[in-house]
């Protein structure tokens, strides 16, 4: 059964949410001319955002992180985007020497050994490349939605990240049904792994299919505690505070 047949439903207020998402993108493009990028994960939400950018001719660059551990179906979406929309996708990869050193030191399955090692792997493969993507930009766009997890339940349409950049989330109030209704209605390309019960797709070793009734992100880092399930891309660093006199 396809993800479209499972999830695509027009729900009340969809047109209003769509119109608002388009206006959020237009405003962001206008406020950050030449210095804004969609950091696409190539997931269903991000494919919707890319389609909106292309469909409305918005001057927003497209960039993605090719971690070296993605499924081949995910990587294939890069060329599909370029062919479908005639837009270039900037591809950022991890520093090869850093990957080699990490694997040599910790092994290829280090992500399963501890949260610290898994986050270190994410740091090399995602956070450092993202820093290069955003180096000359003052705004970036994501496909974050409040419905995705408890950790994302307060996502705003526009936020300030820990480097002072504008972080734009045009689909913040969209439902999973909204996402797939848009994909179905507009024939948006999507990852075929979504048809295999993978609603949230990351690196291959850290993604599995979910069972009926499981949480949306249950297939990501499933061996970890729920509170740890972020790679760091969307976690704001807390400012340092003095611990003098703090309770122990």
mmCIF file of C-alpha atoms in Angstrom:
data_model
loop_
_atom_site.group_PDB
_atom_site.id
_atom_site.type_symbol
_atom_site.label_atom_id
_atom_site.label_comp_id
_atom_site.label_asym_id
_atom_site.label_seq_id
_atom_site.Cartn_x
_atom_site.Cartn_y
_atom_site.Cartn_z
ATOM 1 C CA UNK A 1 0.000 0.000 0.000
ATOM 2 C CA UNK A 2 1.413 3.391 -0.966
ATOM 3 C CA UNK A 3 1.941 6.260 1.456
ATOM 4 C CA UNK A 4 -0.472 8.323 -0.644
ATOM 5 C CA UNK A 5 -3.301 5.801 -0.231
ATOM 6 C CA UNK A 6 -2.532 5.517 3.471
ATOM 7 C CA UNK A 7 -2.180 9.156 4.418
ATOM 8 C CA UNK A 8 -3.404 11.565 1.720
ATOM 9 C CA UNK A 9 -6.569 13.190 3.080
ATOM 10 C CA UNK A 10 -7.932 16.669 2.574
ATOM 11 C CA UNK A 11 -8.664 18.011 6.047
ATOM 12 C CA UNK A 12 -10.493 21.139 7.121
ATOM 13 C CA UNK A 13 -8.385 24.258 6.761
ATOM 14 C CA UNK A 14 -5.867 22.747 4.332
ATOM 15 C CA UNK A 15 -6.208 25.541 1.765
ATOM 16 C CA UNK A 16 -5.626 28.171 4.439
ATOM 17 C CA UNK A 17 -2.544 26.369 5.734
ATOM 18 C CA UNK A 18 -1.231 26.053 2.178
ATOM 19 C CA UNK A 19 -1.780 29.753 1.448
ATOM 20 C CA UNK A 20 -0.030 30.659 4.694
ATOM 21 C CA UNK A 21 2.963 28.422 3.905
ATOM 22 C CA UNK A 22 3.351 30.112 0.512
ATOM 23 C CA UNK A 23 3.222 33.552 2.122
ATOM 24 C CA UNK A 24 5.805 32.519 4.742
ATOM 25 C CA UNK A 25 8.150 31.429 1.937
ATOM 26 C CA UNK A 26 7.547 34.589 -0.102
ATOM 27 C CA UNK A 27 8.213 36.795 2.908
ATOM 28 C CA UNK A 28 11.397 34.890 3.784
ATOM 29 C CA UNK A 29 12.714 35.169 0.210
ATOM 30 C CA UNK A 30 11.969 38.899 0.195
ATOM 31 C CA UNK A 31 13.604 39.540 3.573
ATOM 32 C CA UNK A 32 16.775 37.520 2.855
ATOM 33 C CA UNK A 33 17.568 38.077 -0.841
ATOM 34 C CA UNK A 34 20.410 35.858 -2.038
ATOM 35 C CA UNK A 35 21.183 34.642 1.484
ATOM 36 C CA UNK A 36 18.549 31.980 2.099
ATOM 37 C CA UNK A 37 18.586 28.218 1.493
ATOM 38 C CA UNK A 38 16.197 25.336 1.935
ATOM 39 C CA UNK A 39 18.119 22.708 3.898
ATOM 40 C CA UNK A 40 16.209 19.724 2.573
ATOM 41 C CA UNK A 41 16.371 16.303 4.176
ATOM 42 C CA UNK A 42 14.611 14.971 1.047
ATOM 43 C CA UNK A 43 11.789 13.715 3.246
ATOM 44 C CA UNK A 44 8.114 14.126 2.343
ATOM 45 C CA UNK A 45 7.752 17.520 4.044
ATOM 46 C CA UNK A 46 10.867 18.908 2.400
ATOM 47 C CA UNK A 47 9.736 17.684 -1.008
ATOM 48 C CA UNK A 48 6.542 19.711 -0.494
ATOM 49 C CA UNK A 49 8.595 22.802 0.387
ATOM 50 C CA UNK A 50 10.828 22.312 -2.670
ATOM 51 C CA UNK A 51 7.746 22.007 -4.870
ATOM 52 C CA UNK A 52 6.333 25.234 -3.431
ATOM 53 C CA UNK A 53 9.625 27.059 -4.025
ATOM 54 C CA UNK A 54 9.783 25.848 -7.628
ATOM 55 C CA UNK A 55 6.079 26.257 -8.388
ATOM 56 C CA UNK A 56 6.062 29.885 -7.236
ATOM 57 C CA UNK A 57 9.453 30.795 -8.706
ATOM 58 C CA UNK A 58 10.926 31.848 -5.367
ATOM 59 C CA UNK A 59 14.611 32.866 -5.281
ATOM 60 C CA UNK A 60 15.588 30.358 -2.611
ATOM 61 C CA UNK A 61 18.604 28.066 -3.004
ATOM 62 C CA UNK A 62 18.281 24.317 -2.390
ATOM 63 C CA UNK A 63 20.853 22.407 -0.358
ATOM 64 C CA UNK A 64 21.068 18.917 1.115
ATOM 65 C CA UNK A 65 23.428 16.837 3.256
ATOM 66 C CA UNK A 66 24.731 13.656 1.643
ATOM 67 C CA UNK A 67 26.043 11.931 4.742
ATOM 68 C CA UNK A 68 27.558 8.929 2.970
ATOM 69 C CA UNK A 69 25.113 6.685 4.835
ATOM 70 C CA UNK A 70 21.843 7.513 3.074
ATOM 71 C CA UNK A 71 19.662 4.941 1.344
ATOM 72 C CA UNK A 72 20.163 4.881 -2.429
ATOM 73 C CA UNK A 73 16.478 5.813 -2.814
ATOM 74 C CA UNK A 74 17.131 9.003 -0.851
ATOM 75 C CA UNK A 75 20.203 9.973 -2.856
ATOM 76 C CA UNK A 76 18.286 9.374 -6.105
ATOM 77 C CA UNK A 77 15.885 12.177 -5.178
ATOM 78 C CA UNK A 78 18.622 14.764 -5.741
ATOM 79 C CA UNK A 79 18.730 14.137 -9.477
ATOM 80 C CA UNK A 80 14.944 13.747 -9.576
ATOM 81 C CA UNK A 81 14.547 17.242 -8.118
ATOM 82 C CA UNK A 82 17.003 18.727 -10.597
ATOM 83 C CA UNK A 83 15.308 17.049 -13.551
ATOM 84 C CA UNK A 84 11.739 17.797 -12.449
ATOM 85 C CA UNK A 85 12.210 21.436 -11.455
ATOM 86 C CA UNK A 86 15.302 22.455 -13.435
ATOM 87 C CA UNK A 87 16.877 23.683 -10.211
ATOM 88 C CA UNK A 88 20.369 22.983 -8.887
ATOM 89 C CA UNK A 89 20.707 21.207 -5.526
ATOM 90 C CA UNK A 90 23.837 22.058 -3.557
ATOM 91 C CA UNK A 91 25.212 18.845 -2.032
ATOM 92 C CA UNK A 92 27.319 18.994 1.134
ATOM 93 C CA UNK A 93 29.290 15.935 2.217
ATOM 94 C CA UNK A 94 31.267 15.229 5.399
ATOM 95 C CA UNK A 95 35.015 15.704 5.470
ATOM 96 C CA UNK A 96 36.360 12.335 4.297
ATOM 97 C CA UNK A 97 39.294 12.308 6.726
ATOM 98 C CA UNK A 98 36.962 12.883 9.673
ATOM 99 C CA UNK A 99 34.739 9.980 8.642
ATOM 100 C CA UNK A 100 37.690 7.639 8.142
ATOM 101 C CA UNK A 101 39.159 8.556 11.528
ATOM 102 C CA UNK A 102 35.831 8.119 13.327
ATOM 103 C CA UNK A 103 35.145 4.712 11.786
ATOM 104 C CA UNK A 104 38.714 3.534 12.352
ATOM 105 C CA UNK A 105 38.574 4.599 16.001
ATOM 106 C CA UNK A 106 35.022 3.560 16.879
ATOM 107 C CA UNK A 107 33.921 1.035 14.258
ATOM 108 C CA UNK A 108 31.183 1.127 11.640
ATOM 109 C CA UNK A 109 28.458 0.343 14.198
ATOM 110 C CA UNK A 110 29.521 2.948 16.753
ATOM 111 C CA UNK A 111 26.120 4.661 16.628
ATOM 112 C CA UNK A 112 24.612 1.658 18.416
ATOM 113 C CA UNK A 113 27.182 1.685 21.233
ATOM 114 C CA UNK A 114 26.261 4.944 22.952
ATOM 115 C CA UNK A 115 24.301 8.149 22.485
ATOM 116 C CA UNK A 116 27.547 10.127 22.610
ATOM 117 C CA UNK A 117 29.060 8.128 19.750
ATOM 118 C CA UNK A 118 25.859 8.345 17.717
ATOM 119 C CA UNK A 119 25.772 12.103 18.183
ATOM 120 C CA UNK A 120 29.463 12.325 17.308
ATOM 121 C CA UNK A 121 28.692 10.504 14.062
ATOM 122 C CA UNK A 122 25.831 12.942 13.381
ATOM 123 C CA UNK A 123 28.204 15.802 14.111
ATOM 124 C CA UNK A 124 30.672 14.674 11.469
ATOM 125 C CA UNK A 125 28.142 13.650 8.844
ATOM 126 C CA UNK A 126 25.467 16.323 9.360
ATOM 127 C CA UNK A 127 26.345 19.246 11.619
ATOM 128 C CA UNK A 128 29.714 20.133 10.101
ATOM 129 C CA UNK A 129 28.408 19.970 6.500
ATOM 130 C CA UNK A 130 25.364 22.020 7.548
ATOM 131 C CA UNK A 131 27.683 24.693 8.951
ATOM 132 C CA UNK A 132 29.256 24.996 5.490
ATOM 133 C CA UNK A 133 25.842 25.173 3.822
ATOM 134 C CA UNK A 134 24.819 28.044 6.096
ATOM 135 C CA UNK A 135 28.181 29.839 6.282
ATOM 136 C CA UNK A 136 27.264 32.646 3.861
ATOM 137 C CA UNK A 137 23.529 32.650 4.633
ATOM 138 C CA UNK A 138 21.426 34.461 7.195
ATOM 139 C CA UNK A 139 18.282 32.330 6.837
ATOM 140 C CA UNK A 140 17.357 28.704 6.207
ATOM 141 C CA UNK A 141 14.166 26.785 5.586
ATOM 142 C CA UNK A 142 13.172 23.409 7.015
ATOM 143 C CA UNK A 143 10.241 21.009 6.811
ATOM 144 C CA UNK A 144 9.717 20.844 10.580
ATOM 145 C CA UNK A 145 6.158 20.285 11.778
ATOM 146 C CA UNK A 146 4.759 20.449 15.299
ATOM 147 C CA UNK A 147 3.067 17.087 14.854
ATOM 148 C CA UNK A 148 6.346 15.238 14.207
ATOM 149 C CA UNK A 149 7.320 14.710 17.846
ATOM 150 C CA UNK A 150 6.932 16.058 21.368
ATOM 151 C CA UNK A 151 10.296 17.778 20.989
ATOM 152 C CA UNK A 152 8.933 19.739 18.016
ATOM 153 C CA UNK A 153 5.514 20.537 19.450
ATOM 154 C CA UNK A 154 6.261 24.252 19.830
ATOM 155 C CA UNK A 155 7.954 24.824 16.465
ATOM 156 C CA UNK A 156 7.224 28.327 15.170
ATOM 157 C CA UNK A 157 6.902 29.508 11.590
ATOM 158 C CA UNK A 158 9.968 31.670 12.129
ATOM 159 C CA UNK A 159 12.637 31.264 14.795
ATOM 160 C CA UNK A 160 16.176 32.402 15.473
ATOM 161 C CA UNK A 161 18.757 29.609 15.598
ATOM 162 C CA UNK A 162 21.724 29.532 17.953
ATOM 163 C CA UNK A 163 23.888 31.392 15.410
ATOM 164 C CA UNK A 164 21.425 34.240 15.040
ATOM 165 C CA UNK A 165 20.064 33.127 11.670
ATOM 166 C CA UNK A 166 16.387 33.102 10.778
ATOM 167 C CA UNK A 167 15.035 29.562 10.674
ATOM 168 C CA UNK A 168 11.833 29.316 8.673
ATOM 169 C CA UNK A 169 9.371 26.432 9.107
ATOM 170 C CA UNK A 170 6.508 27.070 6.654
ATOM 171 C CA UNK A 171 4.780 23.744 7.358
ATOM 172 C CA UNK A 172 4.849 24.087 11.142
ATOM 173 C CA UNK A 173 1.062 23.715 11.471
ATOM 174 C CA UNK A 174 0.585 21.083 8.739
ATOM 175 C CA UNK A 175 -0.636 17.588 9.507
ATOM 176 C CA UNK A 176 0.753 14.393 7.988
ATOM 177 C CA UNK A 177 -2.484 14.210 5.998
ATOM 178 C CA UNK A 178 -1.820 17.724 4.650
ATOM 179 C CA UNK A 179 1.637 16.708 3.479
ATOM 180 C CA UNK A 180 0.424 13.687 1.546
ATOM 181 C CA UNK A 181 -2.678 15.418 0.203
ATOM 182 C CA UNK A 182 -0.385 18.044 -1.321
ATOM 183 C CA UNK A 183 1.980 15.394 -2.700
ATOM 184 C CA UNK A 184 -0.909 13.483 -4.271
ATOM 185 C CA UNK A 185 -2.632 16.570 -5.661
ATOM 186 C CA UNK A 186 0.536 18.005 -7.217
ATOM 187 C CA UNK A 187 2.326 14.779 -8.203
ATOM 188 C CA UNK A 188 5.338 15.663 -6.062
ATOM 189 C CA UNK A 189 8.288 13.223 -6.263
ATOM 190 C CA UNK A 190 8.920 11.402 -2.992
ATOM 191 C CA UNK A 191 11.127 8.729 -1.494
ATOM 192 C CA UNK A 192 9.685 5.249 -2.255
ATOM 193 C CA UNK A 193 10.813 4.168 1.215
ATOM 194 C CA UNK A 194 7.788 6.098 2.514
ATOM 195 C CA UNK A 195 5.734 3.351 0.872
ATOM 196 C CA UNK A 196 7.555 0.849 3.099
ATOM 197 C CA UNK A 197 6.259 2.361 6.356
ATOM 198 C CA UNK A 198 9.188 4.728 6.900
ATOM 199 C CA UNK A 199 7.602 8.119 7.607
ATOM 200 C CA UNK A 200 10.848 9.601 8.952
ATOM 201 C CA UNK A 201 13.965 8.712 6.951
ATOM 202 C CA UNK A 202 17.567 9.455 7.865
ATOM 203 C CA UNK A 203 20.793 7.510 7.472
ATOM 204 C CA UNK A 204 20.261 3.837 6.657
ATOM 205 C CA UNK A 205 21.695 2.373 9.904
ATOM 206 C CA UNK A 206 19.492 4.692 11.950
ATOM 207 C CA UNK A 207 16.161 4.193 10.150
ATOM 208 C CA UNK A 208 13.689 1.319 10.220
ATOM 209 C CA UNK A 209 10.065 0.783 9.261
ATOM 210 C CA UNK A 210 7.470 1.404 11.958
ATOM 211 C CA UNK A 211 4.609 -0.857 12.991
ATOM 212 C CA UNK A 212 0.929 0.074 13.160
ATOM 213 C CA UNK A 213 0.340 2.309 16.170
ATOM 214 C CA UNK A 214 3.968 3.314 16.638
ATOM 215 C CA UNK A 215 4.977 6.961 16.926
ATOM 216 C CA UNK A 216 5.884 8.873 13.747
ATOM 217 C CA UNK A 217 9.596 8.924 14.654
ATOM 218 C CA UNK A 218 9.743 5.485 16.264
ATOM 219 C CA UNK A 219 11.844 4.266 13.357
ATOM 220 C CA UNK A 220 14.629 6.743 14.034
ATOM 221 C CA UNK A 221 17.333 5.763 16.594
ATOM 222 C CA UNK A 222 14.837 3.249 17.986
ATOM 223 C CA UNK A 223 17.358 1.875 20.491
ATOM 224 C CA UNK A 224 17.625 5.221 22.311
ATOM 225 C CA UNK A 225 15.506 7.017 24.872
ATOM 226 C CA UNK A 226 12.764 9.148 23.279
ATOM 227 C CA UNK A 227 14.268 12.406 24.584
ATOM 228 C CA UNK A 228 17.545 11.746 22.774
ATOM 229 C CA UNK A 229 16.017 11.357 19.299
ATOM 230 C CA UNK A 230 17.517 14.375 17.551
ATOM 231 C CA UNK A 231 20.695 14.534 15.495
ATOM 232 C CA UNK A 232 21.436 18.112 16.548
ATOM 233 C CA UNK A 233 20.346 19.884 13.368
ATOM 234 C CA UNK A 234 17.245 21.230 15.088
ATOM 235 C CA UNK A 235 18.445 21.503 18.683
ATOM 236 C CA UNK A 236 19.288 24.974 19.880
ATOM 237 C CA UNK A 237 22.348 25.180 22.111
ATOM 238 C CA UNK A 238 21.539 26.501 25.534
ATOM 239 C CA UNK A 239 23.637 29.489 26.677
ATOM 240 C CA UNK A 240 26.202 28.771 29.341
ATOM 241 C CA UNK A 241 25.109 29.642 32.886
ATOM 242 C CA UNK A 242 27.017 29.945 36.118
ATOM 243 C CA UNK A 243 26.739 26.883 38.357
ATOM 244 C CA UNK A 244 27.837 28.766 41.511
ATOM 245 C CA UNK A 245 25.305 28.057 44.205
ATOM 246 C CA UNK A 246 23.305 25.709 41.993
ATOM 247 C CA UNK A 247 21.726 22.672 43.674
ATOM 248 C CA UNK A 248 23.540 19.375 43.264
#
